[in-house]
Short mmCIF file of C-alpha atoms in Angstrom, two decimals:
data_model
loop_
_atom_site.label_atom_id
_atom_site.label_comp_id
_atom_site.label_asym_id
_atom_site.label_seq_id
_atom_site.Cartn_x
_atom_site.Cartn_y
_atom_site.Cartn_z
CA MET N 1 -47.68 -109.06 69.92
CA ASP N 2 -46.49 -105.56 70.88
CA THR N 3 -47.32 -102.94 68.24
CA ILE N 4 -44.31 -101.69 66.28
CA LYS N 5 -45.84 -99.30 63.76
CA TYR N 6 -48.90 -97.10 63.76
CA ILE N 7 -50.48 -96.60 60.35
CA LEU N 8 -53.11 -94.08 59.25
CA THR N 9 -55.33 -94.42 56.18
CA GLU N 10 -55.27 -91.86 53.38
CA ASN N 11 -58.63 -90.54 54.62
CA GLN N 12 -57.00 -89.75 57.98
CA MET N 13 -54.39 -87.50 56.38
CA PRO N 14 -54.65 -83.89 57.67
CA LYS N 15 -56.66 -81.58 55.45
CA ALA N 16 -54.87 -78.40 56.54
CA TRP N 17 -51.36 -77.27 57.46
CA TYR N 18 -50.83 -75.82 60.95
CA ASN N 19 -49.54 -72.24 61.21
CA ILE N 20 -47.80 -71.67 64.56
CA GLN N 21 -47.88 -67.90 64.03
CA ALA N 22 -51.50 -67.95 65.20
CA ASP N 23 -50.41 -69.14 68.66
CA LEU N 24 -47.16 -67.25 69.25
CA PRO N 25 -47.08 -65.09 72.41
CA GLN N 26 -45.08 -62.49 70.48
CA ALA N 27 -45.32 -61.75 66.77
CA LEU N 28 -42.49 -62.75 64.47
CA PRO N 29 -40.22 -59.79 63.59
CA PRO N 30 -41.00 -58.57 60.05
CA VAL N 31 -38.91 -59.28 56.96
CA LEU N 32 -37.14 -56.09 55.88
CA ASN N 33 -36.19 -54.53 52.57
CA PRO N 34 -32.39 -54.08 52.85
CA ALA N 35 -32.49 -50.90 50.78
CA THR N 36 -35.10 -49.11 52.90
CA GLY N 37 -34.96 -50.95 56.23
CA LYS N 38 -38.78 -51.11 56.13
CA PRO N 39 -41.00 -54.22 56.16
CA ILE N 40 -41.04 -55.78 52.73
CA THR N 41 -44.28 -55.70 50.73
CA PRO N 42 -45.86 -58.62 48.83
CA ASP N 43 -45.20 -56.82 45.53
CA GLU N 44 -41.48 -56.78 46.29
CA LEU N 45 -41.48 -60.59 46.65
CA LEU N 46 -43.43 -61.30 43.45
CA PRO N 47 -40.30 -61.63 41.27
CA LEU N 48 -39.32 -64.67 43.35
CA PHE N 49 -42.55 -66.31 44.57
CA PRO N 50 -46.15 -66.72 43.42
CA LEU N 51 -48.73 -64.70 45.33
CA ALA N 52 -50.28 -67.75 47.03
CA LEU N 53 -47.00 -68.61 48.75
CA ILE N 54 -46.40 -64.97 49.71
CA GLU N 55 -49.82 -64.94 51.36
CA GLN N 56 -48.93 -68.10 53.30
CA GLU N 57 -45.63 -66.51 54.34
CA VAL N 58 -47.41 -63.69 56.18
CA SER N 59 -50.63 -65.45 57.18
CA GLN N 60 -51.77 -65.44 60.81
CA GLN N 61 -54.48 -68.07 60.26
CA ARG N 62 -54.06 -71.17 62.40
CA TRP N 63 -55.10 -73.58 59.64
CA ILE N 64 -54.38 -73.30 55.91
CA GLU N 65 -56.21 -75.77 53.70
CA ILE N 66 -54.16 -78.25 51.69
CA PRO N 67 -55.37 -78.23 48.06
CA ASP N 68 -56.96 -81.49 46.90
CA ALA N 69 -54.40 -81.79 44.10
CA VAL N 70 -51.58 -81.67 46.65
CA ARG N 71 -53.26 -84.15 49.01
CA SER N 72 -53.78 -86.49 46.06
CA ILE N 73 -50.05 -86.55 45.37
CA TYR N 74 -49.24 -86.83 49.08
CA CYS N 75 -51.18 -90.12 49.02
CA GLN N 76 -48.26 -91.62 47.09
CA TRP N 77 -46.42 -91.88 50.44
CA ARG N 78 -48.52 -90.24 53.12
CA PRO N 79 -49.52 -90.75 55.83
CA THR N 80 -46.05 -91.91 56.84
CA PRO N 81 -45.60 -94.54 59.57
CA LEU N 82 -44.90 -93.87 63.22
CA TYR N 83 -42.66 -96.55 64.73
CA ARG N 84 -42.15 -97.59 68.32
CA ALA N 85 -38.41 -98.28 68.52
CA ARG N 86 -38.75 -101.34 70.73
CA ARG N 87 -35.52 -102.99 69.56
CA LEU N 88 -33.56 -99.79 70.13
CA GLU N 89 -35.09 -99.52 73.61
CA GLN N 90 -33.89 -103.08 74.32
CA ALA N 91 -30.42 -102.41 72.92
CA LEU N 92 -30.08 -99.36 75.17
CA ASP N 93 -31.69 -101.17 78.12
CA THR N 94 -33.69 -98.03 78.82
CA PRO N 95 -37.07 -97.57 80.48
CA ALA N 96 -37.76 -94.75 77.99
CA LYS N 97 -40.34 -95.23 75.25
CA ILE N 98 -38.95 -94.13 71.89
CA TYR N 99 -41.06 -93.30 68.84
CA TYR N 100 -39.91 -92.06 65.46
CA LYS N 101 -41.83 -90.61 62.53
CA TYR N 102 -40.25 -92.03 59.38
CA GLU N 103 -40.21 -89.67 56.39
CA GLY N 104 -37.80 -91.80 54.34
CA VAL N 105 -40.73 -93.58 52.65
CA SER N 106 -41.29 -90.66 50.26
CA PRO N 107 -40.26 -91.06 46.59
CA SER N 108 -37.10 -89.00 47.12
CA GLY N 109 -36.36 -90.52 50.53
CA SER N 110 -36.94 -87.58 52.87
CA HIS N 111 -39.50 -85.12 54.24
CA LYS N 112 -38.76 -82.54 51.55
CA PRO N 113 -41.54 -83.47 49.06
CA ASN N 114 -44.10 -82.22 51.60
CA THR N 115 -43.21 -78.68 50.58
CA ALA N 116 -41.77 -79.39 47.10
CA VAL N 117 -45.13 -80.68 45.83
CA ALA N 118 -46.97 -77.75 47.40
CA GLN N 119 -44.58 -75.17 45.96
CA ALA N 120 -44.66 -76.74 42.51
CA TYR N 121 -48.47 -76.76 42.61
CA TYR N 122 -48.79 -73.06 43.48
CA ASN N 123 -46.19 -72.08 40.88
CA LYS N 124 -47.96 -74.12 38.21
CA GLN N 125 -51.25 -72.41 39.15
CA ALA N 126 -49.52 -69.06 38.67
CA GLY N 127 -48.33 -69.95 35.16
CA VAL N 128 -44.66 -70.34 36.07
CA LYS N 129 -42.56 -72.36 33.60
CA LYS N 130 -39.29 -72.88 35.48
CA LEU N 131 -38.05 -73.16 39.06
CA THR N 132 -34.55 -72.54 40.36
CA THR N 133 -33.31 -73.73 43.71
CA GLU N 134 -30.32 -74.71 45.83
CA THR N 135 -29.58 -78.00 47.54
CA GLY N 136 -27.03 -79.25 50.03
CA ALA N 137 -27.05 -83.01 50.46
CA GLY N 138 -29.52 -83.25 47.58
CA GLN N 139 -32.67 -84.24 49.47
CA TRP N 140 -34.37 -80.96 48.64
CA GLY N 141 -33.11 -80.83 45.06
CA SER N 142 -34.31 -84.34 44.31
CA SER N 143 -37.68 -83.56 45.90
CA LEU N 144 -38.22 -80.42 43.82
CA ALA N 145 -37.07 -82.32 40.72
CA PHE N 146 -39.69 -84.96 41.50
CA ALA N 147 -42.38 -82.31 42.01
CA GLY N 148 -41.34 -80.48 38.86
CA ALA N 149 -41.74 -83.67 36.84
CA LEU N 150 -45.27 -84.12 38.17
CA PHE N 151 -46.35 -80.59 37.24
CA GLY N 152 -44.37 -80.17 34.02
CA LEU N 153 -41.99 -77.53 35.38
CA GLU N 154 -38.37 -77.13 34.34
CA VAL N 155 -36.07 -77.33 37.39
CA LEU N 156 -32.54 -75.93 37.73
CA VAL N 157 -30.66 -76.97 40.88
CA TYR N 158 -27.50 -75.33 42.22
CA MET N 159 -25.94 -78.06 44.36
CA VAL N 160 -23.30 -77.15 46.98
CA LYS N 161 -20.02 -78.25 45.41
CA VAL N 162 -18.79 -80.40 48.31
CA SER N 163 -22.06 -82.35 48.27
CA TYR N 164 -22.05 -82.46 44.45
CA GLN N 165 -18.76 -84.31 44.74
CA GLN N 166 -19.68 -86.42 47.80
CA LYS N 167 -23.12 -87.57 46.65
CA PRO N 168 -23.18 -88.47 42.93
CA TYR N 169 -26.27 -90.67 43.32
CA ARG N 170 -28.33 -87.78 44.65
CA ARG N 171 -27.24 -85.82 41.60
CA ALA N 172 -28.19 -88.76 39.37
CA LEU N 173 -31.64 -88.97 40.99
CA MET N 174 -32.31 -85.29 40.28
CA GLU N 175 -31.27 -85.78 36.66
CA THR N 176 -33.45 -88.89 36.44
CA TYR N 177 -36.43 -86.73 37.39
CA GLY N 178 -35.42 -84.29 34.62
CA ALA N 179 -33.69 -81.51 36.56
CA ARG N 180 -30.45 -79.83 35.51
CA VAL N 181 -27.84 -79.85 38.31
CA VAL N 182 -24.94 -77.39 38.54
CA ALA N 183 -22.13 -77.47 41.11
CA SER N 184 -22.11 -74.27 43.19
CA PRO N 185 -20.29 -71.90 43.14
CA SER N 186 -20.45 -71.92 39.35
CA THR N 187 -19.33 -69.67 36.51
CA GLN N 188 -22.94 -69.31 35.32
CA THR N 189 -23.90 -66.46 37.65
CA GLN N 190 -22.36 -63.23 38.80
CA ALA N 191 -22.61 -64.42 42.42
CA GLY N 192 -20.79 -67.65 41.62
CA ARG N 193 -18.06 -65.95 39.61
CA LYS N 194 -17.41 -63.50 42.44
CA ILE N 195 -16.96 -66.32 44.97
CA LEU N 196 -14.66 -68.27 42.63
CA ALA N 197 -12.55 -65.16 42.01
CA GLN N 198 -12.02 -64.89 45.78
CA ASN N 199 -11.52 -68.64 46.31
CA PRO N 200 -11.19 -70.86 43.22
CA ASN N 201 -11.29 -73.97 45.45
CA SER N 202 -14.46 -73.00 47.33
CA ASN N 203 -16.47 -75.99 48.61
CA GLY N 204 -19.58 -73.84 48.40
CA SER N 205 -22.37 -73.38 50.93
CA LEU N 206 -26.14 -73.24 50.95
CA GLY N 207 -25.92 -69.46 51.20
CA ILE N 208 -23.87 -69.29 47.99
CA ALA N 209 -26.14 -71.73 46.15
CA ILE N 210 -29.18 -69.68 47.20
CA SER N 211 -27.55 -66.57 45.75
CA GLU N 212 -27.05 -68.25 42.38
CA ALA N 213 -30.60 -69.60 42.23
CA VAL N 214 -32.12 -66.26 43.28
CA GLU N 215 -30.05 -64.36 40.71
CA VAL N 216 -31.32 -66.56 37.87
CA ALA N 217 -34.94 -66.38 39.02
CA ALA N 218 -34.93 -62.61 39.44
CA ALA N 219 -33.73 -62.13 35.86
CA ASP N 220 -36.54 -64.11 34.16
CA GLU N 221 -40.27 -63.34 34.41
CA GLN N 222 -41.24 -66.96 33.73
CA THR N 223 -38.90 -68.32 36.41
CA LYS N 224 -39.50 -68.40 40.16
CA TYR N 225 -37.33 -69.44 43.06
CA ALA N 226 -38.17 -72.31 45.43
CA LEU N 227 -36.52 -72.67 48.84
CA GLY N 228 -36.36 -75.99 50.69
CA SER N 229 -36.26 -74.65 54.24
CA VAL N 230 -36.06 -71.44 56.34
CA LEU N 231 -39.14 -69.60 55.04
CA ASN N 232 -42.46 -69.59 56.91
CA HIS N 233 -44.46 -71.24 54.13
CA VAL N 234 -41.91 -74.06 53.86
CA LEU N 235 -42.12 -74.82 57.58
CA LEU N 236 -45.91 -74.58 57.31
CA HIS N 237 -46.07 -77.34 54.69
CA GLN N 238 -43.99 -79.67 56.88
CA THR N 239 -46.41 -79.54 59.81
CA ILE N 240 -48.35 -82.42 58.28
CA ILE N 241 -45.63 -84.59 59.90
CA GLY N 242 -46.38 -83.56 63.48
CA GLN N 243 -50.14 -83.56 62.92
CA GLU N 244 -50.03 -87.16 61.76
CA ALA N 245 -47.78 -88.04 64.71
CA LEU N 246 -50.34 -86.57 67.13
CA THR N 247 -53.04 -88.86 65.76
CA GLN N 248 -50.74 -91.88 65.72
CA LEU N 249 -49.65 -91.31 69.31
CA GLU N 250 -53.33 -91.19 70.28
CA MET N 251 -53.63 -94.63 68.67
CA ALA N 252 -50.70 -95.73 70.85
CA GLY N 253 -52.31 -94.23 73.95
CA ASP N 254 -49.24 -92.05 74.46
CA TYR N 255 -47.98 -88.48 74.35
CA PRO N 256 -44.34 -87.36 74.16
CA ASP N 257 -42.46 -85.81 77.04
CA ILE N 258 -39.69 -84.86 74.62
CA VAL N 259 -39.77 -84.03 70.87
CA ILE N 260 -36.46 -83.96 68.99
CA GLY N 261 -35.46 -82.86 65.48
CA CYS N 262 -32.24 -82.06 63.68
CA THR N 263 -31.87 -78.48 62.50
CA GLY N 264 -30.12 -76.94 59.51
CA GLY N 265 -32.62 -74.50 58.06
CA GLY N 266 -35.42 -75.70 60.33
CA SER N 267 -37.99 -77.41 58.11
CA ASN N 268 -38.01 -81.01 59.38
CA PHE N 269 -37.68 -79.79 62.97
CA ALA N 270 -40.66 -77.47 62.53
CA GLY N 271 -42.59 -80.25 60.84
CA ILE N 272 -42.41 -82.55 63.84
CA ALA N 273 -42.28 -79.96 66.64
CA PHE N 274 -44.64 -77.11 65.73
CA PRO N 275 -47.95 -78.99 66.17
CA PHE N 276 -46.81 -80.12 69.65
CA LEU N 277 -45.51 -76.64 70.48
CA GLY N 278 -48.87 -75.23 69.41
CA ALA N 279 -50.60 -77.46 71.95
CA LYS N 280 -48.15 -76.23 74.58
CA LEU N 281 -48.72 -72.58 73.67
CA ARG N 282 -52.49 -73.10 73.93
CA GLY N 283 -52.03 -74.58 77.42
CA GLU N 284 -53.14 -78.07 76.40
CA GLN N 285 -49.94 -80.08 77.04
CA ASP N 286 -46.47 -79.38 78.38
CA ILE N 287 -43.48 -80.71 76.49
CA GLN N 288 -39.69 -80.44 76.15
CA VAL N 289 -38.45 -79.70 72.63
CA ILE N 290 -34.83 -80.19 71.52
CA ALA N 291 -33.27 -78.86 68.30
CA VAL N 292 -29.97 -80.53 67.35
CA GLU N 293 -27.47 -78.96 64.97
CA PRO N 294 -23.89 -79.77 63.83
CA ALA N 295 -21.04 -78.39 65.90
CA ALA N 296 -19.38 -77.38 62.62
CA CYS N 297 -22.27 -75.02 61.81
CA PRO N 298 -23.88 -74.06 65.14
CA SER N 299 -26.20 -71.20 64.27
CA LEU N 300 -28.60 -71.74 67.20
CA THR N 301 -25.98 -72.41 69.87
CA ARG N 302 -23.24 -70.04 68.71
CA GLY N 303 -24.93 -67.64 66.31
CA LYS N 304 -26.28 -64.16 66.91
CA TYR N 305 -30.00 -63.41 66.86
CA ALA N 306 -30.01 -60.53 64.40
CA TYR N 307 -31.18 -59.38 60.99
CA ASP N 308 -29.16 -60.96 58.19
CA PHE N 309 -29.36 -61.97 54.55
CA VAL N 310 -30.63 -65.45 53.71
CA ASP N 311 -27.94 -65.75 51.00
CA THR N 312 -24.23 -65.02 50.69
CA ALA N 313 -24.38 -62.52 47.81
CA GLN N 314 -26.95 -60.48 49.76
CA LEU N 315 -29.62 -60.58 47.07
CA THR N 316 -32.43 -61.52 49.47
CA PRO N 317 -34.49 -59.55 52.01
CA LEU N 318 -33.36 -59.33 55.64
CA THR N 319 -34.79 -61.77 58.16
CA LYS N 320 -34.23 -61.85 61.90
CA MET N 321 -32.69 -65.20 62.73
CA HIS N 322 -29.89 -66.94 64.56
CA THR N 323 -26.99 -66.48 62.17
CA LEU N 324 -23.26 -67.09 61.87
CA GLY N 325 -23.09 -64.39 59.21
CA SER N 326 -24.14 -64.78 55.58
CA SER N 327 -20.51 -64.93 54.37
CA PHE N 328 -19.60 -67.82 56.70
CA VAL N 329 -18.78 -71.06 54.85
CA PRO N 330 -18.93 -74.17 57.09
CA GLU N 331 -16.57 -77.12 56.88
CA GLY N 332 -17.49 -79.83 54.37
CA ILE N 333 -19.18 -82.22 56.81
CA HIS N 334 -21.30 -85.04 55.36
CA ALA N 335 -24.54 -83.66 56.84
CA GLY N 336 -24.76 -81.34 53.85
CA GLY N 337 -28.37 -80.39 54.53
CA LEU N 338 -27.34 -78.77 57.84
CA ARG N 339 -24.52 -76.60 56.42
CA TYR N 340 -26.45 -73.32 56.49
CA HIS N 341 -25.28 -70.10 58.13
CA GLY N 342 -28.69 -69.21 59.56
CA MET N 343 -31.79 -70.73 61.08
CA ALA N 344 -35.42 -70.32 60.05
CA PRO N 345 -36.84 -67.08 61.50
CA LEU N 346 -39.74 -68.98 63.12
CA VAL N 347 -37.41 -71.52 64.74
CA SER N 348 -35.05 -68.74 65.83
CA HIS N 349 -37.98 -66.81 67.30
CA ILE N 350 -39.26 -69.70 69.42
CA VAL N 351 -35.72 -70.47 70.61
CA ASN N 352 -35.34 -66.82 71.55
CA LEU N 353 -38.63 -67.06 73.48
CA GLY N 354 -37.19 -69.96 75.49
CA LEU N 355 -39.60 -72.56 74.09
CA VAL N 356 -36.91 -74.81 72.61
CA GLU N 357 -33.55 -76.16 73.84
CA SER N 358 -30.75 -76.23 71.26
CA ARG N 359 -27.71 -78.54 71.16
CA ALA N 360 -24.71 -78.95 68.87
CA GLU N 361 -23.20 -82.38 68.13
CA TYR N 362 -20.02 -83.55 66.38
CA GLN N 363 -20.32 -85.75 63.31
CA LEU N 364 -18.38 -88.79 64.63
CA ALA N 365 -20.73 -89.24 67.60
CA CYS N 366 -23.71 -88.75 65.27
CA PHE N 367 -22.51 -91.43 62.86
CA ALA N 368 -21.95 -93.78 65.80
CA ALA N 369 -25.53 -93.14 66.92
CA GLY N 370 -26.75 -93.78 63.38
CA LEU N 371 -25.06 -97.18 63.30
CA THR N 372 -26.53 -98.08 66.70
CA PHE N 373 -29.97 -97.18 65.39
CA ALA N 374 -29.50 -99.04 62.09
CA ARG N 375 -28.34 -102.21 63.81
CA ALA N 376 -31.36 -102.18 66.11
CA GLU N 377 -34.12 -100.84 63.84
CA GLY N 378 -32.84 -101.81 60.38
CA ILE N 379 -33.19 -98.32 58.90
CA LEU N 380 -30.04 -96.40 58.00
CA PRO N 381 -30.59 -92.69 58.78
CA ALA N 382 -29.35 -89.84 56.64
CA PRO N 383 -26.34 -88.05 58.20
CA GLU N 384 -28.62 -85.10 59.00
CA ALA N 385 -31.12 -87.29 60.87
CA ASN N 386 -28.27 -88.83 62.89
CA HIS N 387 -28.17 -85.63 64.92
CA ALA N 388 -31.70 -86.30 66.17
CA VAL N 389 -30.83 -89.97 66.73
CA LYS N 390 -27.83 -88.94 68.86
CA ALA N 391 -29.93 -86.69 71.11
CA THR N 392 -32.64 -89.36 71.40
CA ILE N 393 -30.12 -91.97 72.54
CA ASP N 394 -28.66 -89.48 75.03
CA GLU N 395 -32.09 -88.80 76.51
CA ALA N 396 -32.94 -92.51 76.64
CA LEU N 397 -29.68 -93.30 78.46
CA LEU N 398 -30.38 -90.45 80.88
CA CYS N 399 -33.72 -92.11 81.66
CA LYS N 400 -31.81 -95.33 82.36
CA GLN N 401 -29.35 -93.50 84.62
CA GLU N 402 -32.14 -91.77 86.55
CA GLY N 403 -34.36 -94.85 86.65
CA ARG N 404 -37.43 -93.19 85.16
CA SER N 405 -39.37 -93.51 81.94
CA LYS N 406 -40.08 -90.74 79.47
CA THR N 407 -41.73 -90.85 76.07
CA ILE N 408 -39.42 -89.55 73.35
CA LEU N 409 -40.47 -88.70 69.78
CA PHE N 410 -38.04 -87.80 67.03
CA ASN N 411 -38.27 -87.18 63.31
CA LEU N 412 -36.30 -89.64 61.19
CA CYS N 413 -36.44 -87.18 58.33
CA GLY N 414 -34.72 -89.28 55.66
CA HIS N 415 -32.81 -92.46 54.88
CA GLY N 416 -29.09 -92.67 54.18
CA HIS N 417 -29.14 -94.87 51.07
CA PHE N 418 -27.53 -92.12 48.99
CA ASP N 419 -25.01 -91.37 51.73
CA MET N 420 -23.15 -94.69 51.81
CA GLN N 421 -19.78 -93.10 51.06
CA ALA N 422 -20.12 -91.15 54.28
CA TYR N 423 -20.70 -94.37 56.22
CA ILE N 424 -17.84 -96.08 54.37
CA ASP N 425 -15.53 -93.21 55.32
CA TYR N 426 -16.75 -93.25 58.92
CA GLN N 427 -16.17 -96.96 59.39
CA ALA N 428 -12.76 -96.68 57.73
CA GLY N 429 -11.77 -93.94 60.19
CA ARG N 430 -11.45 -91.27 57.52
CA LEU N 431 -13.95 -88.82 59.03
CA VAL N 432 -12.89 -86.27 61.62
CA ASP N 433 -14.71 -83.90 63.92
CA THR N 434 -14.40 -80.31 62.79
CA GLU N 435 -14.89 -77.13 64.78
CA TYR N 436 -16.45 -74.09 63.26
CA SER N 437 -13.96 -71.29 62.75
CA ALA N 438 -14.60 -68.72 65.48
CA GLU N 439 -12.47 -66.19 63.59
CA GLU N 440 -14.45 -66.65 60.37
CA VAL N 441 -17.72 -66.33 62.27
CA ALA N 442 -16.50 -63.17 63.97
CA MET N 443 -15.58 -61.69 60.59
CA ALA N 444 -18.93 -62.70 59.11
CA LEU N 445 -20.88 -61.29 62.04
CA ALA N 446 -18.91 -58.05 61.79
CA GLY N 447 -20.48 -57.63 58.38
CA LEU N 448 -24.07 -57.94 59.56
CA PRO N 449 -26.35 -55.28 58.08
CA VAL N 450 -27.15 -52.34 60.30
CA VAL N 451 -30.85 -52.20 61.07
CA GLY N 452 -32.42 -49.29 62.91
CA SER N 453 -34.53 -49.80 66.01
#
C-alpha cells in the first residue's frame, strides 16, 4: 500500500528552534525607537516582553534550545503528521507530488500553540501574572488562552470586531480556556475609544487590536504583551514545523521543489519555509518558495518596504517591513488571520532579497480550492490556509500542463471547523471578492514615519 502519512515519534521532535538570521546574506534592519530614530535597546522592550524573548528577538545563533518544559507540552500534539496528498493528486490528474504538513491536530486547531506555549513559559519564568494579546480569526487567541491555562496566567484577548461577530465558536473556545475576550475596537482603551470616535461602525483590524493590547500591558508592571506573529521570536518558535517536515520528507525519500505557505503576519509561512530556505542559503539545496496573501490585504505584493508601526495607534517601535500603512483597515474577509497591514520583518527582508515569490489571491477562488481539497483529502482547511491550497493546486495543474513532475510542500496551518459560517456563506453565494482600497492605502502610506538614512 502506498504511504499516506509520515509519522515521527516524540523522541524525534526537534530539540532546538532554527534561527534564519544566522544564515542571512544581509543582516535584518534594526528595530527603531520612534522617538529617537535609533535602534531600540532591550531595556526599552522590557515593559512589553520578558528578557528571554527579547534575547531571542535579537539573537544571531543558528539554533536556540527548546526548554524541556515546552517540549513536554508540545508532545500533546507534536510531532504533527506529514501527508502525501495522493487523492488530491488523482483528482487533479497531475504528475506533481503534493505533501502537506498538518498543524490542525493541535488542541486549538492550528500552528499557533507552537509559540503560545513558548511565550507563556518564558513569561511564567519571569514572574508575569497576566498576558494581553490581539487575535483576528481567533486561532492565536485560543492558542494563548490554552497556554495561559497550562501555566496559570490570566489572558485578555482583544479580538478584531468583524471576526468576533463572524466566529462565535472561536470566542467560546477562548472563554472555555479561561480567557476574557473583548471585541476590538473597544471602549476600554484610549486607542479603542479614539478609533470609535472616528468611526463608530469600525470592523476593527489586527493593527487596532494590537494597539489596545499593548496599551493595557504597558500600563501594568505585572502584565506583558504576547504577539501571535510578525516578531522574530514568534517566527523562530514556528520553525519546528519545517524541521519536522525535513525529517519526514527524508522518510519519504523526497525533497520539495516548491514550498508554499499563506501569509498574514508571516508565522506559519516562516515555520514551514525557513528551515528549507536555510538549507538554500547554506548552498545545500535549491528550492522555490511561494508566499500567498489575500488580494484584499496585499502587503507583500502591493505594500511598500519601509519603516512603520506594528500597530494602528503607533504605540510600538518601528520595524522595516512590507506595509500598507498602519492606519489601513482591510475589508472584512473571512480569512481574519491574514487581515494585517504589514508583514513580518524577517519575511519582508527575504522577499526584498529575492528569495521568495509573493502572490495575492481572491477569497472566492481560495474557498473553491478549499472545497476541492476537502472533498479529496477529507480535511476542511481554515480560510487562511486556503490561500496556500489555492497556490498548490495552481502549481500542480501547471505541472500537468507542462507534462513534468515537481514535489510540492505546503503548510496546512489549521482546520476550518470553527469557520463553517464562512463555508455556508460561500456555498450560498453570499461571499464576494473585495479589492483593497488603493486610495486608503495611499493615504496610509502618506503617513509613514520619516526615518533618517
